[in-house]
Coordinates of C-alpha atoms and ligand atoms in Angstrom, one line a residue:
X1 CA -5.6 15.8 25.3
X2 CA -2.8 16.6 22.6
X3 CA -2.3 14.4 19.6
X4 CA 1.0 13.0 20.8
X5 CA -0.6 11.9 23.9
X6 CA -3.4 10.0 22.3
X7 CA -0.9 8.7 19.9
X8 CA 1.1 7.1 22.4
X9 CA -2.5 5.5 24.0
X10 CA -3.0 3.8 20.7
X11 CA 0.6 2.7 20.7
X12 CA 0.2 1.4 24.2
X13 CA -3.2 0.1 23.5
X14 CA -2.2 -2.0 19.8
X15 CA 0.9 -3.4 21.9
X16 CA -1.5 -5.2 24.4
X17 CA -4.2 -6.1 21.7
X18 CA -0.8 -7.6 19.9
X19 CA -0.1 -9.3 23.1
X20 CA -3.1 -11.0 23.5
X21 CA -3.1 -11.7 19.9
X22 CA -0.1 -13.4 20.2
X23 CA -1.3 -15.5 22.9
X24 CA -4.4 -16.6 20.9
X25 CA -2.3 -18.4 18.5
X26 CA -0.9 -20.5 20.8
X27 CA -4.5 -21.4 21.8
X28 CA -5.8 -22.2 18.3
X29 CA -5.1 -25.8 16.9
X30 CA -2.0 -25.6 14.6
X31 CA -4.2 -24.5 11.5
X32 CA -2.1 -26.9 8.3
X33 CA -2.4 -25.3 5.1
X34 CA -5.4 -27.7 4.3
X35 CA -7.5 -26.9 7.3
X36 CA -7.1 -23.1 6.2
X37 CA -8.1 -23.5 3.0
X38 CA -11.1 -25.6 3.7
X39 CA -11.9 -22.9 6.5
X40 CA -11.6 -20.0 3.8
X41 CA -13.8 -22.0 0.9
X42 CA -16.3 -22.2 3.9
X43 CA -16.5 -19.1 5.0
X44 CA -16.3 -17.5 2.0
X45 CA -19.9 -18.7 1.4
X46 CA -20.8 -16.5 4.0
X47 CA -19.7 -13.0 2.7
X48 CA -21.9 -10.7 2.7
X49 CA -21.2 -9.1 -1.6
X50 CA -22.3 -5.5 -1.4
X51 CA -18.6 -4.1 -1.0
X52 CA -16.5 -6.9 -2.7
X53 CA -14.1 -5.2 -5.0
X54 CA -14.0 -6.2 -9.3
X55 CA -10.5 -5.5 -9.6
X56 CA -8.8 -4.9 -6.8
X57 CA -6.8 -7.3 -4.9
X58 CA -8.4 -7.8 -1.3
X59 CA -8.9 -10.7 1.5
X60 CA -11.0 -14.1 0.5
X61 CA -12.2 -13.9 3.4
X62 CA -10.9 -12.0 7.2
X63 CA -8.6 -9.2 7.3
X64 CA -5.9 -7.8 4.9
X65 CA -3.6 -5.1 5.5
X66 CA 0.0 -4.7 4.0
X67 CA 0.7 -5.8 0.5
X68 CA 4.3 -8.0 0.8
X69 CA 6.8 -10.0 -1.3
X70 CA 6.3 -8.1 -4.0
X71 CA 8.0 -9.9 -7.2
X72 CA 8.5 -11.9 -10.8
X73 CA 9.2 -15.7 -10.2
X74 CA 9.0 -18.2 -13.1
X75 CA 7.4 -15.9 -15.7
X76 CA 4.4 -14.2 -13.0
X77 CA 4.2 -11.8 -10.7
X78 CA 3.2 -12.3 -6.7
X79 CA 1.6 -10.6 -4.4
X80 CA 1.6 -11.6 -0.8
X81 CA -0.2 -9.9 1.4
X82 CA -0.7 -9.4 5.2
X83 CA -3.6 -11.3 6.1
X84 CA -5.6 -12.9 9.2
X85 CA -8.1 -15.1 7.8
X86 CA -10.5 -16.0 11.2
X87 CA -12.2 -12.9 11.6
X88 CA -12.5 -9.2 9.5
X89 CA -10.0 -7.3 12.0
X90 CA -6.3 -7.8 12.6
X91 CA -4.9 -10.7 14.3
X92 CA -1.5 -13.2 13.8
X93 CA -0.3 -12.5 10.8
X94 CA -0.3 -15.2 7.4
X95 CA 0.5 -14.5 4.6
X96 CA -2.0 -14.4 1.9
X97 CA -0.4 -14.9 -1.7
X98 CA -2.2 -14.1 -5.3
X99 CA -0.3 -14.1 -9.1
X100 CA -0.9 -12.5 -12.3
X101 CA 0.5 -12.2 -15.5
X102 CA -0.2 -9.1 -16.2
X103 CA -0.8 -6.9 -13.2
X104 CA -4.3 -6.8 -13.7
X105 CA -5.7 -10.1 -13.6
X106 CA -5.0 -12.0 -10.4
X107 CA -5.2 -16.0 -9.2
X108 CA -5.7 -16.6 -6.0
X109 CA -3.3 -19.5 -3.8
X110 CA -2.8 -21.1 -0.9
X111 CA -1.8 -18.9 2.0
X112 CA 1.7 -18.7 1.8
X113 CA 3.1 -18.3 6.0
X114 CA 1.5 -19.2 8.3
X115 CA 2.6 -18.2 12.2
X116 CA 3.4 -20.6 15.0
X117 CA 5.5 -19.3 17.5
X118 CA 6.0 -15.7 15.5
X119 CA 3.5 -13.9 13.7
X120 CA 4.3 -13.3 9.9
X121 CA 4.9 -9.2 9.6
X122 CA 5.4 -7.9 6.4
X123 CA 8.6 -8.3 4.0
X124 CA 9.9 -8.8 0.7
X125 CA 10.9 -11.5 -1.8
X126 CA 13.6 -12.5 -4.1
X127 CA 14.4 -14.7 -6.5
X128 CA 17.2 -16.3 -5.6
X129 CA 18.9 -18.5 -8.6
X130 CA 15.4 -20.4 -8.7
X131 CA 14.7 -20.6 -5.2
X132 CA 11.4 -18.0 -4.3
X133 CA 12.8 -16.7 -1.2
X134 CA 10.4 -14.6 1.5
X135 CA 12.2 -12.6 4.0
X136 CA 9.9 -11.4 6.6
X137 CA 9.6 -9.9 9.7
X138 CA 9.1 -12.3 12.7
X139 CA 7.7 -10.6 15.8
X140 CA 7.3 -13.5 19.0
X141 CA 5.7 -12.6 22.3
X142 CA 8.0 -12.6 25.0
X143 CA 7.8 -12.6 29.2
X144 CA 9.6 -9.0 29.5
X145 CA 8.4 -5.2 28.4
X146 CA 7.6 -4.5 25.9
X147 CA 6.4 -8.1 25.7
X148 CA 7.8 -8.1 22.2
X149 CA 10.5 -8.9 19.6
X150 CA 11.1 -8.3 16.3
X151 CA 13.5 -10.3 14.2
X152 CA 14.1 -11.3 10.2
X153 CA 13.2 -14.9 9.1
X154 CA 13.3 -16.5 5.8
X155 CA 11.4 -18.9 3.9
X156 CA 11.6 -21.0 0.4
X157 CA 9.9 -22.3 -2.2
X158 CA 11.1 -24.3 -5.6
X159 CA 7.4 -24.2 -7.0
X160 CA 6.6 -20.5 -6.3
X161 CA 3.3 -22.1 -4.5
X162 CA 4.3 -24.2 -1.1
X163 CA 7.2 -22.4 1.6
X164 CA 8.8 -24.0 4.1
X165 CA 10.2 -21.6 6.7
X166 CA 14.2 -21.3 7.3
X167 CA 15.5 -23.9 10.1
X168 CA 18.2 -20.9 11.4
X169 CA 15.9 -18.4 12.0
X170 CA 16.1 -15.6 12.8
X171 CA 18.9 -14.4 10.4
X172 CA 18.8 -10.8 11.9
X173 CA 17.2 -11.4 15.6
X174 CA 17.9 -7.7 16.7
X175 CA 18.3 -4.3 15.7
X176 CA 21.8 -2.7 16.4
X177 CA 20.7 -0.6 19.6
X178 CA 18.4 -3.3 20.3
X179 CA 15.2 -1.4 19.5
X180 CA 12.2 -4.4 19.8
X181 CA 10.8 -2.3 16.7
X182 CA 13.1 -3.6 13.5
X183 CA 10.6 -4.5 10.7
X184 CA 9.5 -4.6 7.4
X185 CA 12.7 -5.5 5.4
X186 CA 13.2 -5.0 1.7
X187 CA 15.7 -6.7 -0.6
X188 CA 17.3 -6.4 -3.4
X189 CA 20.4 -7.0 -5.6
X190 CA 22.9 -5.0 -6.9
X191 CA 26.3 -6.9 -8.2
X192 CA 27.4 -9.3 -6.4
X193 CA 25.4 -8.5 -3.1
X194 CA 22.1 -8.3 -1.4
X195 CA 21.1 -5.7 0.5
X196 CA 18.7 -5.2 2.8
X197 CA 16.2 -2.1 4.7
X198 CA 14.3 -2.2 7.5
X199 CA 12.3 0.0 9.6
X200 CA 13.3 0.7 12.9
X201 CA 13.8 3.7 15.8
X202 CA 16.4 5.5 18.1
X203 CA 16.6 4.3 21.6
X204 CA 14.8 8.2 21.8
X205 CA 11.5 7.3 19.8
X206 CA 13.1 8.5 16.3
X207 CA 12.2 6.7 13.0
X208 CA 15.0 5.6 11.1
X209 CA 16.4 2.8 8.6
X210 CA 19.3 0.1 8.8
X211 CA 21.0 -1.0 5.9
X212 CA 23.1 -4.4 5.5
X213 CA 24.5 -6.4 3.0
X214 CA 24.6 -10.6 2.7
X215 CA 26.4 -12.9 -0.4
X216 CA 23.2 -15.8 0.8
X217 CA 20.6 -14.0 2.5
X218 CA 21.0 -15.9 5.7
X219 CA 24.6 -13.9 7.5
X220 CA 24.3 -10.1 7.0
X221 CA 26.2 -7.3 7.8
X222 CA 25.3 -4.1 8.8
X223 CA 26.4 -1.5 7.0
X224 CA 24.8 2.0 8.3
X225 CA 21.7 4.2 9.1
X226 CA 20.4 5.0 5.7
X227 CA 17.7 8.0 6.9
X228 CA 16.8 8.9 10.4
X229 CA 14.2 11.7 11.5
X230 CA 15.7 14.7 13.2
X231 CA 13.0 14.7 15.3
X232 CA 9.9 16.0 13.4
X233 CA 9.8 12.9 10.7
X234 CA 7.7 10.4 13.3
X235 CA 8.6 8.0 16.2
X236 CA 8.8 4.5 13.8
X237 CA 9.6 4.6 10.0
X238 CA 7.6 1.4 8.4
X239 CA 7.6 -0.6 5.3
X240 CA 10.6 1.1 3.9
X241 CA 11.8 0.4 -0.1
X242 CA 14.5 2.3 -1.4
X243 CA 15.5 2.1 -5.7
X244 CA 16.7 4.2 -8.2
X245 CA 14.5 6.4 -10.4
X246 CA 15.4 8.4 -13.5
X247 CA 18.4 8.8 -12.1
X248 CA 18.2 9.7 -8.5
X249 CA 17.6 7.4 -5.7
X250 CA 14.1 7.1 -3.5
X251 CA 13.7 6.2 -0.1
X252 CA 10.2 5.4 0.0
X253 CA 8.6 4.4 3.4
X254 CA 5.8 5.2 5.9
X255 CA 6.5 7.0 9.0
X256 CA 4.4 7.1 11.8
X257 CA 3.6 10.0 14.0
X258 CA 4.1 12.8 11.4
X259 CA 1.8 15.7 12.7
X260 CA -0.8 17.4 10.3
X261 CA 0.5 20.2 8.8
X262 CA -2.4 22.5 7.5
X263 CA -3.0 20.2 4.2
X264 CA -0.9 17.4 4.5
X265 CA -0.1 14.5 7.0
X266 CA -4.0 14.2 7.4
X267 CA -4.4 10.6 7.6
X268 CA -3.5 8.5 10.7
X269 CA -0.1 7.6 9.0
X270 CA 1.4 8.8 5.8
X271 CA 3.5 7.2 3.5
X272 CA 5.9 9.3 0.8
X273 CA 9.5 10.0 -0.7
X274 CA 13.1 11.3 0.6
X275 CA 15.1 11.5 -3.4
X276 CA 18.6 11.5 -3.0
X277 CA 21.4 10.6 -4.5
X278 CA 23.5 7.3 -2.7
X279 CA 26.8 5.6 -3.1
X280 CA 27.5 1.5 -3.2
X281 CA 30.9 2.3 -1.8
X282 CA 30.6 5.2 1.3
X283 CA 27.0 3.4 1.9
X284 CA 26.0 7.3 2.5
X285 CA 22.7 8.3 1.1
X286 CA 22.6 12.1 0.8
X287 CA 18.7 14.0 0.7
X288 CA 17.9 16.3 -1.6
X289 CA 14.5 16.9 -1.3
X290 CA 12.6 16.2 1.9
X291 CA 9.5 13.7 2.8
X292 CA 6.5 14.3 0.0
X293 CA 3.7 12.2 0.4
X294 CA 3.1 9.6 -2.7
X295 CA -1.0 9.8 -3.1
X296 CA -3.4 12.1 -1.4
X297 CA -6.2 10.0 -0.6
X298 CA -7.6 9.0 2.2
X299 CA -6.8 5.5 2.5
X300 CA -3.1 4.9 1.3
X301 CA -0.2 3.2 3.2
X302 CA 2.5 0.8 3.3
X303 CA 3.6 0.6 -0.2
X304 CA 5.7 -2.1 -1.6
X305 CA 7.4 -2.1 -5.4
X306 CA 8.7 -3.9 -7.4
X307 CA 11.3 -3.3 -10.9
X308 CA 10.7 -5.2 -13.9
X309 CA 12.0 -4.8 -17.4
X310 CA 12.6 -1.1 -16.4
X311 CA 9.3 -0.6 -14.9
X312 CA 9.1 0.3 -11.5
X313 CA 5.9 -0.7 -10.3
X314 CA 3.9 0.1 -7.0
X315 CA 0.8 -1.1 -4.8
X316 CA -0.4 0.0 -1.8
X317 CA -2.6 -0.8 1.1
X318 CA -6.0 0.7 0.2
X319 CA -6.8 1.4 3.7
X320 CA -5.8 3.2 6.8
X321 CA -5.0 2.2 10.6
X322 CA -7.9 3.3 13.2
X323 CA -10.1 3.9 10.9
X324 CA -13.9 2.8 10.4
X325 CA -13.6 -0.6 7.8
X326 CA -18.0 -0.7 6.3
X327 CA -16.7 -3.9 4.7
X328 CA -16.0 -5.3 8.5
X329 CA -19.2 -6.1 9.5
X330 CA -19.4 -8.2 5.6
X331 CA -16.7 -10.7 6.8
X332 CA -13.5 -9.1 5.3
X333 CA -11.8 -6.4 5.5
X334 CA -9.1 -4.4 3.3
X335 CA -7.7 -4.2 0.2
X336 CA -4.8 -3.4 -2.6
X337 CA -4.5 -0.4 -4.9
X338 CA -4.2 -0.7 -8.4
X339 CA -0.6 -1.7 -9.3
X340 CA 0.7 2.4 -10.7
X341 CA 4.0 2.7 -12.8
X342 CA 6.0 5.1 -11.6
X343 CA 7.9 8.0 -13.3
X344 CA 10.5 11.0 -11.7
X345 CA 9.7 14.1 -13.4
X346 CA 10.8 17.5 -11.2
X347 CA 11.9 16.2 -8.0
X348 CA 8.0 14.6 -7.9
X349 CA 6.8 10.6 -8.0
X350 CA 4.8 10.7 -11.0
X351 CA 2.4 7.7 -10.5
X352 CA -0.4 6.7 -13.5
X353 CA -2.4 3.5 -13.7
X354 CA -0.4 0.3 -14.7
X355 CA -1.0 0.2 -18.6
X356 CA -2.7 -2.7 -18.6
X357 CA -5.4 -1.9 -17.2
X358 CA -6.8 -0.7 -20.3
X359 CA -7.5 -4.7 -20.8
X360 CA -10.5 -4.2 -18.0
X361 CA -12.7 -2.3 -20.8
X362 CA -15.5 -4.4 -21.3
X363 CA -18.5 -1.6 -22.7
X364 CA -17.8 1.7 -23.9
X365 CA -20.7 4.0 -21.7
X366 CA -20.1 7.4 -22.9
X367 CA -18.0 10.0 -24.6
X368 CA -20.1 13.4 -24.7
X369 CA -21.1 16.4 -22.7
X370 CA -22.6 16.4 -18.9
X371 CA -24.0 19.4 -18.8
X372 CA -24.2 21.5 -14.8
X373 CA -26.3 20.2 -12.8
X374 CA -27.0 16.6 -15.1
X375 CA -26.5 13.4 -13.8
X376 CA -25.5 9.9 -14.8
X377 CA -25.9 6.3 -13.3
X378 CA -22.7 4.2 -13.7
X379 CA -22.2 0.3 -13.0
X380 CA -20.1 -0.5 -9.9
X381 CA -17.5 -0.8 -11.7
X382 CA -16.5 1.9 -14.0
X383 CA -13.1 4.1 -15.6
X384 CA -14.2 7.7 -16.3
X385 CA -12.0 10.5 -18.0
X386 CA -13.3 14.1 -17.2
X387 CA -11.9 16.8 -19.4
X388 CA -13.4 20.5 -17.9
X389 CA -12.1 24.0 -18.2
X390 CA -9.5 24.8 -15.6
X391 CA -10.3 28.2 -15.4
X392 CA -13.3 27.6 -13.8
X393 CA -13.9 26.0 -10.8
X394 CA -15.2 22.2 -11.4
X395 CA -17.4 19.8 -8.6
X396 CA -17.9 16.0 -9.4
X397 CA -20.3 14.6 -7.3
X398 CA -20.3 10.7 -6.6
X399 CA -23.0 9.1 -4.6
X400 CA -24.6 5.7 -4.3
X401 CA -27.8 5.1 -6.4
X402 CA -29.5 3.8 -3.0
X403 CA -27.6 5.9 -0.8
X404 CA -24.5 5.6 1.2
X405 CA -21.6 7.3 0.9
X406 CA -21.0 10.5 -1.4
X407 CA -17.9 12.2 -2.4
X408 CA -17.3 15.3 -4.1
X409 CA -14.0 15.8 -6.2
X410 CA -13.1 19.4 -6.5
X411 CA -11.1 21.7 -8.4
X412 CA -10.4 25.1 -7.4
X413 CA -9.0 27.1 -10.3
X414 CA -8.1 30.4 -8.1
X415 CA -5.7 28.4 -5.9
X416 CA -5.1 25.4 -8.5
X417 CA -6.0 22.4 -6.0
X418 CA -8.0 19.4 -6.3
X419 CA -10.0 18.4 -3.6
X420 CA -11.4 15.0 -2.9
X421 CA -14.0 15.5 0.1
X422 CA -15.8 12.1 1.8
X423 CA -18.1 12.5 4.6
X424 CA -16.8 16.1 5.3
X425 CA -13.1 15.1 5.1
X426 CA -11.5 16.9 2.7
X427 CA -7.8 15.8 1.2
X428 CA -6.2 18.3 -0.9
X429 CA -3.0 18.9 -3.2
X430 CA -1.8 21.0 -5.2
X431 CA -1.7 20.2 -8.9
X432 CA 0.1 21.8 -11.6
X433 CA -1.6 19.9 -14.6
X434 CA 1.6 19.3 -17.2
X435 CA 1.4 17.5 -20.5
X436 CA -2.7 16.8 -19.7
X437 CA -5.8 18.4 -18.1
X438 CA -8.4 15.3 -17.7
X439 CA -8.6 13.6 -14.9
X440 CA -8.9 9.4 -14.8
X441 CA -10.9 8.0 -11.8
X442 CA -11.5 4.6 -11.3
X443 CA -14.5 3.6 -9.2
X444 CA -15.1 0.1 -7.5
X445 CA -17.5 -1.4 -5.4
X446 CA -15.9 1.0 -2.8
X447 CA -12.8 2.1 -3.7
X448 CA -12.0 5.3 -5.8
X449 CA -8.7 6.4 -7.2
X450 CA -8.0 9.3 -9.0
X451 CA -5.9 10.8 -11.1
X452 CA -5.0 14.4 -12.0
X453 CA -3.1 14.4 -15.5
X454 CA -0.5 12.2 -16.5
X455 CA -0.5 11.0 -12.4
X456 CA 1.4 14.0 -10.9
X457 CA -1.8 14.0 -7.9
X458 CA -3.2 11.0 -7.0
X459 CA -5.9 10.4 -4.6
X460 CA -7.2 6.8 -3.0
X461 CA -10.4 6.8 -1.1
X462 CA -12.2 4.0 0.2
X463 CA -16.0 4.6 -0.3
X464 CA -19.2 3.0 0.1
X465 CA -21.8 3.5 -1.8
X466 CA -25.2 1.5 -1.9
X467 CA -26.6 0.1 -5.5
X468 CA -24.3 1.6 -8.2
X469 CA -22.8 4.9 -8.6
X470 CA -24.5 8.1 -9.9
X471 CA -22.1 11.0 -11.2
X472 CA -23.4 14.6 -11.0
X473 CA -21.8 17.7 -13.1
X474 CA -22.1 20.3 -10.1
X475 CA -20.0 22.9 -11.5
X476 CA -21.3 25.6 -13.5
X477 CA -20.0 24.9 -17.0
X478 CA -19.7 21.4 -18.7
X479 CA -17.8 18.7 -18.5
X480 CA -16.7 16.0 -21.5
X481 CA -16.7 12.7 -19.9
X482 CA -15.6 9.2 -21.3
X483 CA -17.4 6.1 -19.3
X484 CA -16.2 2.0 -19.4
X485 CA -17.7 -0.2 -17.8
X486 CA -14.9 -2.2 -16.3
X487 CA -14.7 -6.2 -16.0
X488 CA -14.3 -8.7 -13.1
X489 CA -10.3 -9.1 -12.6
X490 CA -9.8 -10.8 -8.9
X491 CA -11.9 -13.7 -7.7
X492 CA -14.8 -12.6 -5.5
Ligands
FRU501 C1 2.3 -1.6 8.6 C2 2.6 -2.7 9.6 C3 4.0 -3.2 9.5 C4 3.9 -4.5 10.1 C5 2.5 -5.0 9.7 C6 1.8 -5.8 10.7 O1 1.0 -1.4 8.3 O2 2.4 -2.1 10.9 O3 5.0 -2.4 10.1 O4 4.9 -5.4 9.6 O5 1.8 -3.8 9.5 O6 0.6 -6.4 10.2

């Protein structure tokens, strides 16, 4: 069967499982914010540890996939997150909502959105002269194919903490050409307007993204098609975020229905980069360098970011759509990145660990030679910086200490790619090291993120290894690594 044929029986096949979803929320009592939280304290005591991440951000309990409402309200930043707290696979979207000061440590608070007669998709968040304001996608069930609308809905808060949801919503209940897929908005402000993105398609099956522009939020105009795939860039563009960077503009986003192209477009959907340069007055963004993918890995999608004091920041969902989820069968399920700062450098995303993170450090492990073929046990937990001679060829084995899952990270010298193979599945890029040679990995409870130099490849893999990790030199020379054991940074 070809790819595009299956694709379109998953398509067909998550539109009746959202169907039927839909219909169980009318079934379940009205869960009040206090119910919820009593049900998550309850079965959080249930959780089965072994894959709970340190310090990434990931469900209390139940499912979590998109992060959401990225922002900085009232001196902290939020992270909202798609989440369905009654069992460890999707279902009616909440939202899920955790703060920090300082990108690396995060508080967990009450679940922010909560659906009744539409489930809460992802979207953005502003702050809007002191108000908190959410604007999400709403998607409602309805009697005629394809038994679904989307729409965009707001909702406040003046404490950052409780929302109440907009009494005129929808504020955008339909795309232009009517397309029921129109989701995912983004917005920001620039002068004395906001703008807004959103994912949607052609009438034809083509991805694409609407721009519009609103003095309150709530009456928007629409203003043009910002991108749109000629036809080889996927049949829905998702999640789409669009900013400047160093001087050129980004529209970041994650199409769906890209096909694999020897090395790239492995996963079940990618996410990546258009640059381009756009206009506030013609509204015309013009491309100058086509679709790259953002990070490597395995597990990466639906990215949402966020500018403060000149930083751009970014996070991720650290997981993929139709693929196995280990932590499932634990009672959750899905996960966050770490937050990465992000640089422009050659037409290429530069992406390297939020600074902060240094502040996880709690025990210095190591700083010395691992010679071939030695190995090394390493707590759960754990930031390593390999330096090795690139003129060689270099293989990092990772493995649990009790078994589970192994992965090897390659580099192969002769055609300068890294490698990152799991279970046999092997991503791979490029990578041109510039101002550094080491690579920094950070390992979790199962997650692993790595990254080549100063962040020009990045790789995130979900992984799940059994006790702690063990590292093995398997390439023929040595290698100098530096070992931290990392601290505890998100509630368990
Ligand atoms: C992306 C996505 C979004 C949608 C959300 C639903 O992963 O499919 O387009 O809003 O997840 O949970």
């Amino acid at each position: 069967m070809k790819a595009s044929t299956l694709r379109k029986i998953a398509v067909a096949v998550m539109c009746c499982l959202v169907a039927v979803a839909a219909r169980s929320v009318k079934d379940q009592p009205p869960a009040a914010g206090d119910a919820l939280a009593a049900y998550i304290a309850g079965a959080r005591s249930e959780l089965e540890p072994r894959f709970r991440l340190h310090y990434h951000l990931m469900p209390p309990v139940g499912w979590m996939n998109d992060p959401n409402g990225f922002s900085y309200y009232n001196g902290q930043f939020h992270m909202f997150y798609q989440f369905y707290p009654y069992d460890s696979v999707w279902g009616p979207m909440h939202w899920g909502h955790s703060i920090s000061s300082d990108l690396v440590h995060w508080e967990e608070l009450p679940t922010a959105l909560i659906p009744e007669n539409e489930m809460c998709f992802s979207g953005s968040a502003v702050d809007d002269d002191g108000v908190l304001t959410l604007i999400y996608t709403g998607r409602e069930t309805i009697a005629q194919e394809p038994f679904y609308r989307e729409g965009q809905y707001l909702a406040f808060s003046d404490d950052g903490v409780n929302f109440h949801k907009y009494k005129g919503n929808p504020v955008l209940p339909a795309a232009p050409n009517g397309s029921p897929d129109f989701r995912d908005p983004k917005v920001w402000k620039h002068g004395d307007y906001w703008y807004l993105i959103v994912g949607s398609k052609t009438s034809d099956e083509r991805g694409r993204v609407l721009l519009y522009k609103s003095k309150d939020l709530k009456e928007w105009e629409f203003l043009t098609v910002l991108g749109e795939s000629n036809g080889d860039m996927g049949y829905m563009w998702e999640c789409p975020d669009f900013f400047e960077l160093d001087g050129k503009f980004v529209l970041l986003m994650s199409p769906q229905g890209l096909e694999a192209k020897g090395d790239r477009f492995k996963n079940t959907y990618q996410t990546g980069y258009i640059i381009g340069t756009f206009n506030y007055t013609t509204y015309e963004f013009i491309q100058e360098v086509d679709f790259q993918e953002i990070d490597y890995g395995h597990d990466f999608y639906a990215t949402q970011t966020l500018e403060h004091e000149g930083e751009r920041y970014l996070v991720a969902w650290f997981s993929m759509w139709e693929v196995p989820h280990p932590e499932a069968d634990d009672g959750w399920a899905g996960a966050l990145t770490i937050v990465r700062q992000l640089e422009l450098r050659d037409n290429q995303i530069i992406m390297r660990p939020v600074e902060e993170i240094v502040q996880l450090r709690e025990e210095f492990l190591m700083d010395g030679e691992l010679h071939s073929d030695e190995e090394t046990e390493l707590p759960r937990a754990t930031e390593l910086i390999v330096l090795g001679d690139l003129s060689e060829d270099i293989e990092l084995l990772l493995e649990g200490v009790d078994g589970g899952d192994a992965v090897r990270l390659r580099w192969e010298a002769r055609s300068q790619h890294v490698v990152v193979e799991r279970g046999g599945d092997e991503r791979r890029a490029s990578w041109r090291p510039a101002r550094g040679a080491t690579w920094r990995l950070f390992l979790d409870a199962s997650s692993l993120e790595l990254f080549c130099g100063e962040g020009e490849a990045v790789f995130s893999t979900r992984a799940y290894p059994l006790g702690g990790w063990r590292l093995t030199n398997r390439s023929r020379g040595p290698l100098h690594v530096q070992a931290f054991r990392l601290g505890a940074s998100v509630p368990t």
